[in-house]
Amino acid sequence: MKTLLIGSGGREHAMAWKLKQSPLLSELHIAPGNPGMASLGTCHNVKADDIAGLLALVEDEGIEFVIVGPEAPLVAGLSDWLEPMGIPCFGPSGVAAQLEGSKAYSKRIMEKYNIPTAAYGEFTDAASARAYVEKHGAPIVVKADGLAAGKGVTVAMTKQEALNAIDECFNGKFGEAGEKLVIEEYLDGEELSFFALLDGETALELGSAQDHKRVGEGDTGPNTGGMGTYSPAPVATPAFHAEVMENIVRPMAKAMVAEGAPYRGVLFVGLMATKQGAKVIEFNVRFGDPETQSLLPRIDGDLLPYLHATATGRLAGMKPVQLKPESALCVVYAANGYPDEPLKGTVIGNLDEPPLPGTVIFHAGTTKNKAGEWAANGGRVLGVTGLGATLEQAQANAYAAVSRIHWPEGFYRRDIGWRALKRDAA
Ligand code: AMP
Ligand code: GLY
C-alpha cells in the first residue's frame, strides 16, 4: 500500500518507524517529515497545513492511503477533500475534528450524550463570564474556545486569576481562538491519556499514557507540549479501561454517528481519574506527542491494517490490538530556551550510534548542518524511548540512551515517570 504520512514531529517519526515494519507497506511518503525520519520514507517539501499541496501530492504519487499526524489538516477538512477522490484517510472529517478544534463543540456533544465531564458554561462576553466565576468561585478553569497551541487554558486556583484570564482572552491574547470562552468545574484527580480507534460505529482500545506538561523537574515551570511520557499509566487498570470504553468511547462513537459526523480516526481522550470515576478533560483528534513515542513501541504486530480498517469502516471484524507486556518511557530532549525561545543550530553529537537494546530515538526537531552534523532545529528536538519489563527498567533504558547523546545546549527532565514509580514504591 502506497501510504502518505502527514506531519514532521517526533509523533510522526514514531508512526513512520512503526509503519515501516508493516509487510503491507509498499512505499512510505511523508509530508513534510524531518531529516531524522528521511531514512524511513520519501520526504516531500509540502507543509502539513497546505491542503492543496497535499492533494496534489496524493495525485502525483498515486497515494492509496493517507495517515494524518497533527490536527491542523484535519480541522481544515483534508479528510473531506480526500473522500471524493476515493482515498481513505486516517483522521476524522472537518466537522468531527471540531471535537478538538472547538472546546464549546466538544462540551456540547458531551452534555447532549451524557458523557462524564466537568460542568461548564460557554461565553462570548466578559460580563457574563465574570458573573459565572463570581457564582461558582475558585478553583475553576478558563479555556479559550479555539486552537491556541495548548496555551489557552488557565487552571485558576483563585477567583482573581480566573477574572484575569477572562480579560486576557477577550482582550485578544489568543486572537480568534479566544473570542469564545468555556469556563468549567475544576476536576481533582490524576490526569492521563487514553487512545482508541473509531471507524464510525466500532471502537477498539489502544492503550494509555501519561505526559509531563511542565518544563521543569517536580512538575514546575511553564507548560510545554510535553516533556516525557510513559505507557501504560498505572491508574489505567483493566477495570478502568472497561469503564472508559463503556462510559466515554463507545457513547462518543454513537454520538458522532447520531450527529451525522461519524468519527474515523484515533480518539485521544484526555482524562481525569476522579473519585467519581473517569471524566473527560478534552478530546484530541490525533495521536499525542510525545505519548505516541511511548505507546507505539508497545503495540505488538502490524498497526497498518488497523489504521486502514479505521479509515474504511472495517474495525468490527478485527481482533483487539495486542500490546506487549513491557512498559515504555520516552524522555524529551529539548533545546535550551524551550518553551519560550529555543536555541537553534547547536550541534548534537553521537546520535548515529547504533541504539542500545530496548531503546529507540525519535527525531522531532533536528536538521543536518552544512558540515553534515545533526543540529537542533526546534524546541522539542528528540524523544528517547526505552522499553523494559517494568517501568523502572524502561526508565533506566531511556536515560542510558539519553546519556550517550552529546548535546550541551540541550536539556531534559531527569524525573520522567516519577508519579508512577512513587506509586509502585508506596
Ligand atoms: P486542555 O487544553 O483542555 O487539555 O487543558 C490543559 C491542561 O489543563 C490539562 O492537561 C489539565 O492538566 C488542565 N485542565 C484542563 N481542564 C481542567 C479541569 N476541568 N480541571 C482540572 N484541570 C484541568
Ligand atoms: N502531549 C499532548 C498532546 O499531544 O496534545
Short mmCIF file of C-alpha atoms and ligand atoms in Angstrom, two decimals:
data_model
loop_
_atom_site.label_atom_id
_atom_site.label_comp_id
_atom_site.label_asym_id
_atom_site.label_seq_id
_atom_site.Cartn_x
_atom_site.Cartn_y
_atom_site.Cartn_z
CA MET A 1 0.00 0.00 0.00
CA LYS A 2 1.40 3.36 -1.07
CA THR A 3 0.97 5.43 2.06
CA LEU A 4 1.35 9.13 2.79
CA LEU A 5 2.04 10.16 6.37
CA ILE A 6 1.48 13.83 7.19
CA GLY A 7 3.45 15.69 9.85
CA SER A 8 7.00 16.42 10.93
CA GLY A 9 7.41 15.79 14.66
CA GLY A 10 8.51 13.04 16.99
CA ARG A 11 4.99 11.61 16.86
CA GLU A 12 5.28 11.20 13.11
CA HIS A 13 8.77 9.70 13.36
CA ALA A 14 7.33 7.09 15.74
CA MET A 15 4.42 6.47 13.35
CA ALA A 16 6.79 6.13 10.37
CA TRP A 17 9.01 3.76 12.37
CA LYS A 18 6.02 1.56 13.22
CA LEU A 19 4.51 1.66 9.70
CA LYS A 20 7.86 0.78 8.14
CA GLN A 21 7.66 -2.61 9.91
CA SER A 22 4.46 -3.49 8.04
CA PRO A 23 4.67 -6.02 5.21
CA LEU A 24 1.62 -4.30 3.68
CA LEU A 25 3.52 -1.06 3.15
CA SER A 26 4.88 -0.74 -0.39
CA GLU A 27 6.05 2.88 -0.29
CA LEU A 28 6.09 5.39 2.54
CA HIS A 29 5.82 9.04 1.60
CA ILE A 30 5.97 11.74 4.25
CA ALA A 31 4.93 15.39 4.07
CA PRO A 32 6.94 17.23 5.16
CA GLY A 33 8.68 14.82 7.58
CA ASN A 34 12.05 15.71 9.07
CA PRO A 35 15.65 14.70 8.32
CA GLY A 36 15.63 12.22 11.22
CA MET A 37 12.92 10.12 9.58
CA ALA A 38 14.15 10.52 6.00
CA SER A 39 15.68 7.04 6.05
CA LEU A 40 12.19 5.54 6.54
CA GLY A 41 10.43 7.08 3.55
CA THR A 42 10.47 9.78 0.89
CA CYS A 43 10.03 13.21 2.45
CA HIS A 44 8.22 15.80 0.33
CA ASN A 45 8.50 19.51 0.89
CA VAL A 46 4.77 20.09 1.41
CA LYS A 47 3.63 21.53 4.72
CA ALA A 48 1.05 19.74 6.86
CA ASP A 49 -1.43 22.63 6.54
CA ASP A 50 -1.04 23.08 2.76
CA ILE A 51 -4.22 21.23 1.80
CA ALA A 52 -3.95 21.95 -1.94
CA GLY A 53 -0.30 20.88 -1.94
CA LEU A 54 -1.14 17.64 -0.12
CA LEU A 55 -3.97 16.79 -2.53
CA ALA A 56 -1.64 17.38 -5.50
CA LEU A 57 0.97 15.14 -3.87
CA VAL A 58 -1.59 12.36 -3.41
CA GLU A 59 -2.41 12.51 -7.12
CA ASP A 60 1.17 12.85 -8.34
CA GLU A 61 2.44 9.91 -6.32
CA GLY A 62 -0.61 7.67 -6.75
CA ILE A 63 -1.08 7.52 -2.95
CA GLU A 64 -3.56 4.86 -1.80
CA PHE A 65 -3.84 5.70 1.90
CA VAL A 66 -3.30 8.92 3.88
CA ILE A 67 -2.44 8.94 7.59
CA VAL A 68 -2.61 12.30 9.34
CA GLY A 69 -0.38 13.06 12.34
CA PRO A 70 -1.33 16.59 13.53
CA GLU A 71 -4.78 18.15 14.00
CA ALA A 72 -4.43 21.21 11.71
CA PRO A 73 -5.02 19.45 8.34
CA LEU A 74 -7.98 17.57 9.86
CA VAL A 75 -9.62 20.71 11.23
CA ALA A 76 -9.03 22.23 7.76
CA GLY A 77 -11.01 19.34 6.21
CA LEU A 78 -8.30 17.28 4.48
CA SER A 79 -10.26 14.10 5.06
CA ASP A 80 -13.35 15.62 3.36
CA TRP A 81 -11.29 16.52 0.28
CA LEU A 82 -9.83 13.01 0.03
CA GLU A 83 -13.19 11.26 0.26
CA PRO A 84 -14.49 12.12 -3.23
CA MET A 85 -11.06 11.16 -4.60
CA GLY A 86 -11.68 7.66 -3.18
CA ILE A 87 -8.60 7.85 -0.93
CA PRO A 88 -9.12 6.53 2.60
CA CYS A 89 -7.85 8.88 5.29
CA PHE A 90 -6.88 8.00 8.85
CA GLY A 91 -8.21 11.05 10.64
CA PRO A 92 -11.72 12.47 11.04
CA SER A 93 -13.73 14.85 8.86
CA GLY A 94 -13.52 18.59 9.44
CA VAL A 95 -16.79 18.55 11.38
CA ALA A 96 -15.76 15.64 13.63
CA ALA A 97 -12.34 17.30 14.13
CA GLN A 98 -14.21 20.11 15.89
CA LEU A 99 -14.04 17.83 18.93
CA GLU A 100 -10.53 19.23 19.21
CA GLY A 101 -10.96 22.41 17.16
CA SER A 102 -13.69 23.85 19.39
CA LYS A 103 -13.93 23.24 23.11
CA ALA A 104 -17.52 24.52 23.06
CA TYR A 105 -18.48 21.97 20.36
CA SER A 106 -16.92 19.13 22.31
CA LYS A 107 -18.59 20.21 25.57
CA ARG A 108 -21.99 20.46 23.84
CA ILE A 109 -21.66 16.93 22.45
CA MET A 110 -20.65 15.57 25.85
CA GLU A 111 -23.52 17.33 27.58
CA LYS A 112 -26.05 16.15 25.00
CA TYR A 113 -24.97 12.50 25.21
CA ASN A 114 -24.24 12.36 28.95
CA ILE A 115 -20.52 11.75 28.65
CA PRO A 116 -18.88 12.39 32.04
CA THR A 117 -17.01 15.72 32.01
CA ALA A 118 -16.68 18.90 34.07
CA ALA A 119 -19.80 21.10 34.38
CA TYR A 120 -19.34 24.23 32.26
CA GLY A 121 -20.64 27.44 30.77
CA GLU A 122 -19.96 28.99 27.35
CA PHE A 123 -19.39 32.75 26.99
CA THR A 124 -18.87 35.38 24.31
CA ASP A 125 -18.79 38.42 26.60
CA ALA A 126 -16.72 39.27 29.65
CA ALA A 127 -19.60 40.35 31.91
CA SER A 128 -21.42 37.02 31.85
CA ALA A 129 -18.13 35.09 32.07
CA ARG A 130 -17.17 37.11 35.15
CA ALA A 131 -20.61 36.55 36.68
CA TYR A 132 -20.18 32.77 36.24
CA VAL A 133 -16.84 32.90 38.07
CA GLU A 134 -18.36 35.05 40.85
CA LYS A 135 -21.16 32.49 41.24
CA HIS A 136 -19.01 29.32 41.21
CA GLY A 137 -15.79 30.56 42.87
CA ALA A 138 -12.31 29.02 42.61
CA PRO A 139 -10.67 26.69 41.77
CA ILE A 140 -12.12 27.00 38.28
CA VAL A 141 -10.81 26.54 34.73
CA VAL A 142 -10.95 29.14 31.93
CA LYS A 143 -10.41 27.94 28.34
CA ALA A 144 -10.19 29.81 25.03
CA ASP A 145 -12.59 28.03 22.66
CA GLY A 146 -10.34 27.53 19.62
CA LEU A 147 -6.93 26.04 18.93
CA ALA A 148 -4.40 28.05 20.95
CA ALA A 149 -1.41 25.69 20.72
CA GLY A 150 -2.16 24.29 24.16
CA LYS A 151 -1.76 27.71 25.76
CA GLY A 152 -5.38 28.82 26.00
CA VAL A 153 -6.16 27.10 29.33
CA THR A 154 -5.89 28.69 32.79
CA VAL A 155 -6.40 26.45 35.80
CA ALA A 156 -7.23 29.26 38.23
CA MET A 157 -6.72 28.49 41.90
CA THR A 158 -8.12 31.91 42.86
CA LYS A 159 -11.08 33.92 41.61
CA GLN A 160 -8.77 36.79 40.66
CA GLU A 161 -6.69 34.53 38.37
CA ALA A 162 -9.87 33.42 36.63
CA LEU A 163 -11.06 37.00 36.16
CA ASN A 164 -7.65 37.98 34.75
CA ALA A 165 -7.76 35.06 32.32
CA ILE A 166 -11.20 36.16 31.11
CA ASP A 167 -9.93 39.68 30.47
CA GLU A 168 -6.86 38.40 28.63
CA CYS A 169 -8.95 36.24 26.33
CA PHE A 170 -11.41 38.98 25.47
CA ASN A 171 -8.51 41.44 25.03
CA GLY A 172 -7.26 39.28 22.16
CA LYS A 173 -4.37 37.34 23.73
CA PHE A 174 -5.35 34.23 21.75
CA GLY A 175 -6.77 36.07 18.73
CA GLU A 176 -9.86 34.45 17.25
CA ALA A 177 -9.40 31.34 19.41
CA GLY A 178 -10.29 33.50 22.44
CA GLU A 179 -13.44 35.17 21.14
CA LYS A 180 -15.45 32.47 22.87
CA LEU A 181 -14.70 31.00 26.29
CA VAL A 182 -15.54 27.83 28.09
CA ILE A 183 -15.41 28.05 31.87
CA GLU A 184 -15.60 24.79 33.74
CA GLU A 185 -15.53 23.00 37.03
CA TYR A 186 -12.08 22.09 38.37
CA LEU A 187 -11.54 18.32 38.32
CA ASP A 188 -9.43 16.88 41.09
CA GLY A 189 -7.57 13.64 40.41
CA GLU A 190 -4.85 12.02 38.35
CA GLU A 191 -4.59 13.01 34.70
CA LEU A 192 -3.93 10.52 31.93
CA SER A 193 -4.39 9.99 28.22
CA PHE A 194 -6.37 7.17 26.66
CA PHE A 195 -6.35 6.20 22.99
CA ALA A 196 -8.94 4.32 20.94
CA LEU A 197 -9.54 3.71 17.24
CA LEU A 198 -13.04 4.59 15.96
CA ASP A 199 -14.28 3.72 12.47
CA GLY A 200 -17.69 5.30 12.92
CA GLU A 201 -19.68 2.67 14.82
CA THR A 202 -16.94 0.46 16.19
CA ALA A 203 -14.28 1.37 18.73
CA LEU A 204 -11.14 -0.58 19.67
CA GLU A 205 -9.00 0.43 22.61
CA LEU A 206 -5.30 1.05 22.09
CA GLY A 207 -3.87 1.96 25.47
CA SER A 208 -2.98 4.65 27.97
CA ALA A 209 -0.11 7.02 28.67
CA GLN A 210 0.83 9.84 31.00
CA ASP A 211 2.57 13.03 29.95
CA HIS A 212 4.65 15.61 31.86
CA LYS A 213 3.47 19.02 30.72
CA ARG A 214 5.65 21.32 32.83
CA VAL A 215 9.15 22.10 31.65
CA GLY A 216 10.89 21.52 34.98
CA GLU A 217 11.55 18.62 37.33
CA GLY A 218 8.92 18.12 40.02
CA ASP A 219 6.33 19.48 37.54
CA THR A 220 7.45 23.10 37.86
CA GLY A 221 7.78 25.98 35.40
CA PRO A 222 5.78 26.82 32.29
CA ASN A 223 3.63 24.37 30.33
CA THR A 224 5.08 22.71 27.26
CA GLY A 225 3.84 20.38 24.56
CA GLY A 226 5.05 17.56 26.80
CA MET A 227 8.50 16.72 28.25
CA GLY A 228 8.12 12.96 28.52
CA THR A 229 5.61 10.15 28.69
CA TYR A 230 5.21 6.58 29.74
CA SER A 231 2.79 3.86 28.82
CA PRO A 232 0.79 2.26 30.34
CA ALA A 233 -0.48 4.64 33.04
CA PRO A 234 -0.71 2.67 36.30
CA VAL A 235 -4.16 4.19 37.06
CA ALA A 236 -5.44 2.58 33.85
CA THR A 237 -6.27 -0.85 35.27
CA PRO A 238 -8.32 -3.26 33.15
CA ALA A 239 -11.43 -2.13 35.07
CA PHE A 240 -10.59 1.50 34.28
CA HIS A 241 -10.18 0.65 30.57
CA ALA A 242 -13.57 -1.03 30.59
CA GLU A 243 -15.14 1.99 32.29
CA VAL A 244 -13.65 4.43 29.78
CA MET A 245 -14.74 2.32 26.80
CA GLU A 246 -18.23 1.84 28.24
CA ASN A 247 -18.94 5.36 29.54
CA ILE A 248 -16.92 7.52 27.17
CA VAL A 249 -15.50 5.99 24.00
CA ARG A 250 -18.41 3.85 22.74
CA PRO A 251 -21.02 6.51 23.60
CA MET A 252 -18.87 9.07 21.73
CA ALA A 253 -18.73 6.83 18.64
CA LYS A 254 -22.55 6.53 18.77
CA ALA A 255 -22.98 10.25 19.45
CA MET A 256 -20.93 11.28 16.43
CA VAL A 257 -22.86 8.88 14.19
CA ALA A 258 -26.12 10.34 15.54
CA GLU A 259 -24.79 13.85 14.86
CA GLY A 260 -24.19 12.90 11.23
CA ALA A 261 -20.44 13.29 11.73
CA PRO A 262 -19.15 9.73 12.20
CA TYR A 263 -15.70 9.77 13.76
CA ARG A 264 -12.96 7.91 11.90
CA GLY A 265 -9.52 8.03 13.40
CA VAL A 266 -7.82 7.83 16.75
CA LEU A 267 -9.71 9.47 19.59
CA PHE A 268 -7.27 10.82 22.18
CA VAL A 269 -9.21 11.19 25.41
CA GLY A 270 -7.61 13.48 27.99
CA LEU A 271 -8.98 12.15 31.26
CA MET A 272 -9.06 12.92 34.92
CA ALA A 273 -9.37 9.84 37.13
CA THR A 274 -11.53 11.43 39.84
CA LYS A 275 -13.14 9.92 42.94
CA GLN A 276 -16.39 9.89 40.94
CA GLY A 277 -14.79 7.96 38.07
CA ALA A 278 -13.17 8.89 34.77
CA LYS A 279 -14.11 12.33 33.42
CA VAL A 280 -13.14 13.89 30.11
CA ILE A 281 -10.87 16.94 30.20
CA GLU A 282 -10.61 17.23 26.44
CA PHE A 283 -10.63 15.31 23.19
CA ASN A 284 -7.90 15.41 20.59
CA VAL A 285 -8.48 14.03 17.13
CA ARG A 286 -4.98 12.63 16.61
CA PHE A 287 -2.27 10.75 18.44
CA GLY A 288 -0.45 12.57 21.26
CA ASP A 289 3.03 13.97 21.02
CA PRO A 290 5.06 12.63 22.89
CA GLU A 291 2.51 9.98 24.03
CA THR A 292 2.88 8.17 20.70
CA GLN A 293 6.61 7.73 21.25
CA SER A 294 5.82 5.52 24.26
CA LEU A 295 2.55 3.97 23.03
CA LEU A 296 3.51 2.72 19.56
CA PRO A 297 6.63 0.79 20.65
CA ARG A 298 4.30 -1.26 22.89
CA ILE A 299 1.97 -2.29 20.07
CA ASP A 300 2.59 -5.88 19.14
CA GLY A 301 2.25 -6.69 15.46
CA ASP A 302 1.22 -4.70 12.45
CA LEU A 303 -0.52 -1.35 13.03
CA LEU A 304 -1.17 -0.50 9.36
CA PRO A 305 -4.18 -2.86 8.91
CA TYR A 306 -5.80 -1.27 11.98
CA LEU A 307 -5.29 2.26 10.70
CA HIS A 308 -6.66 1.27 7.28
CA ALA A 309 -9.67 -0.53 8.79
CA THR A 310 -10.32 2.57 10.92
CA ALA A 311 -10.37 4.75 7.81
CA THR A 312 -12.58 2.35 5.81
CA GLY A 313 -15.15 1.36 8.45
CA ARG A 314 -13.94 -2.22 8.87
CA LEU A 315 -12.87 -2.38 12.51
CA ALA A 316 -15.77 -4.63 13.50
CA GLY A 317 -14.05 -7.69 12.09
CA MET A 318 -10.69 -7.01 13.69
CA LYS A 319 -9.16 -8.67 16.74
CA PRO A 320 -8.31 -6.41 19.69
CA VAL A 321 -4.99 -4.60 19.27
CA GLN A 322 -2.32 -6.56 21.11
CA LEU A 323 0.01 -4.68 23.44
CA LYS A 324 3.35 -6.01 24.62
CA PRO A 325 3.53 -6.60 28.37
CA GLU A 326 6.52 -4.25 28.53
CA SER A 327 6.36 -0.64 29.70
CA ALA A 328 7.78 2.16 27.62
CA LEU A 329 9.06 5.56 28.70
CA CYS A 330 10.02 8.48 26.49
CA VAL A 331 12.30 11.33 27.59
CA VAL A 332 12.10 14.52 25.55
CA TYR A 333 15.44 16.20 24.89
CA ALA A 334 14.73 19.89 24.28
CA ALA A 335 16.81 22.86 23.18
CA ASN A 336 17.90 25.32 25.89
CA GLY A 337 15.39 28.17 25.99
CA TYR A 338 12.37 25.92 25.29
CA PRO A 339 9.44 26.60 25.57
CA ASP A 340 9.94 30.36 25.09
CA GLU A 341 12.85 30.78 22.69
CA PRO A 342 14.62 27.54 21.91
CA LEU A 343 18.20 27.95 20.74
CA LYS A 344 18.56 26.77 17.15
CA GLY A 345 21.52 25.38 15.27
CA THR A 346 23.53 23.85 18.14
CA VAL A 347 25.31 20.61 17.24
CA ILE A 348 24.14 17.26 18.62
CA GLY A 349 26.79 14.57 18.82
CA ASN A 350 26.66 10.76 18.97
CA LEU A 351 23.15 10.49 17.51
CA ASP A 352 24.02 7.94 14.86
CA GLU A 353 25.47 5.32 17.21
CA PRO A 354 23.57 2.02 16.95
CA PRO A 355 20.82 2.25 19.59
CA LEU A 356 21.18 0.43 22.91
CA PRO A 357 18.98 -2.67 23.13
CA GLY A 358 15.43 -1.78 24.15
CA THR A 359 15.73 1.84 23.04
CA VAL A 360 14.80 3.96 20.05
CA ILE A 361 15.49 7.62 19.31
CA PHE A 362 12.78 9.64 17.56
CA HIS A 363 13.64 12.95 15.90
CA ALA A 364 11.25 15.87 16.34
CA GLY A 365 13.26 19.00 15.58
CA THR A 366 16.62 18.12 14.03
CA THR A 367 18.36 19.18 10.86
CA LYS A 368 21.71 18.44 9.21
CA ASN A 369 24.08 21.42 9.11
CA LYS A 370 26.48 22.23 6.27
CA ALA A 371 29.15 20.06 7.85
CA GLY A 372 26.74 17.11 7.82
CA GLU A 373 26.31 17.12 11.61
CA TRP A 374 22.97 16.81 13.40
CA ALA A 375 21.81 20.16 14.75
CA ALA A 376 18.83 21.44 16.75
CA ASN A 377 16.00 22.94 14.71
CA GLY A 378 13.11 23.26 17.13
CA GLY A 379 12.02 23.25 20.77
CA ARG A 380 11.45 19.60 21.47
CA VAL A 381 14.26 18.09 19.44
CA LEU A 382 14.44 14.38 20.31
CA GLY A 383 12.31 11.77 22.02
CA VAL A 384 14.31 8.93 23.52
CA THR A 385 12.22 5.85 24.31
CA GLY A 386 13.19 2.90 26.46
CA LEU A 387 11.27 -0.34 26.78
CA GLY A 388 11.54 -2.62 29.79
CA ALA A 389 9.85 -5.40 31.71
CA THR A 390 8.94 -2.81 34.35
CA LEU A 391 8.53 0.95 34.14
CA GLU A 392 11.69 1.30 36.23
CA GLN A 393 13.62 -0.74 33.67
CA ALA A 394 12.12 1.25 30.80
CA GLN A 395 13.19 4.44 32.57
CA ALA A 396 16.73 3.13 33.12
CA ASN A 397 16.99 2.16 29.44
CA ALA A 398 15.69 5.51 28.23
CA TYR A 399 18.09 7.52 30.41
CA ALA A 400 21.03 5.25 29.44
CA ALA A 401 20.31 6.13 25.79
CA VAL A 402 19.88 9.83 26.65
CA SER A 403 23.24 9.96 28.44
CA ARG A 404 25.07 8.79 25.32
CA ILE A 405 23.88 11.82 23.36
CA HIS A 406 26.32 14.72 23.45
CA TRP A 407 24.37 17.95 23.43
CA PRO A 408 25.48 20.57 25.96
CA GLU A 409 22.92 23.10 24.66
CA GLY A 410 20.01 20.75 25.27
CA PHE A 411 18.19 19.73 28.44
CA TYR A 412 15.76 17.09 29.64
CA ARG A 413 13.83 16.29 32.80
CA ARG A 414 15.52 13.65 34.92
CA ASP A 415 12.30 12.60 36.66
CA ILE A 416 10.10 11.29 33.81
CA GLY A 417 7.91 8.58 35.34
CA TRP A 418 8.19 9.87 38.92
CA ARG A 419 4.48 9.68 39.69
CA ALA A 420 4.13 6.08 38.57
CA LEU A 421 7.33 4.98 40.28
CA LYS A 422 6.31 6.68 43.54
CA ARG A 423 3.05 4.75 43.35
CA ASP A 424 4.96 1.46 42.86
CA ALA A 425 7.15 2.25 45.86
CA ALA A 426 4.15 3.08 48.08
P1 AMP B 1 -6.66 21.15 27.85
O1 AMP B 1 -6.01 22.02 26.81
O2 AMP B 1 -8.15 21.23 27.86
O3 AMP B 1 -6.12 19.77 27.82
O4 AMP B 1 -6.15 21.70 29.24
C1 AMP B 1 -4.77 21.79 29.54
C2 AMP B 1 -4.48 21.24 30.90
O5 AMP B 1 -5.21 21.98 31.89
C3 AMP B 1 -4.95 19.80 31.07
O6 AMP B 1 -3.99 18.92 30.60
C4 AMP B 1 -5.16 19.72 32.56
O7 AMP B 1 -3.93 19.50 33.23
C5 AMP B 1 -5.65 21.10 32.92
N1 AMP B 1 -7.12 21.12 32.97
C6 AMP B 1 -7.96 21.36 31.94
N2 AMP B 1 -9.25 21.29 32.33
C7 AMP B 1 -9.24 21.01 33.66
C8 AMP B 1 -10.26 20.83 34.65
N3 AMP B 1 -11.55 20.94 34.35
N4 AMP B 1 -9.87 20.55 35.91
C9 AMP B 1 -8.55 20.46 36.22
N5 AMP B 1 -7.55 20.63 35.34
C10 AMP B 1 -7.88 20.90 34.07
N1 GLY B 2 1.11 15.72 24.63
C1 GLY B 2 -0.14 16.33 24.50
C2 GLY B 2 -0.71 16.40 23.15
O1 GLY B 2 -0.25 15.77 22.21
O2 GLY B 2 -1.70 17.11 22.98
#
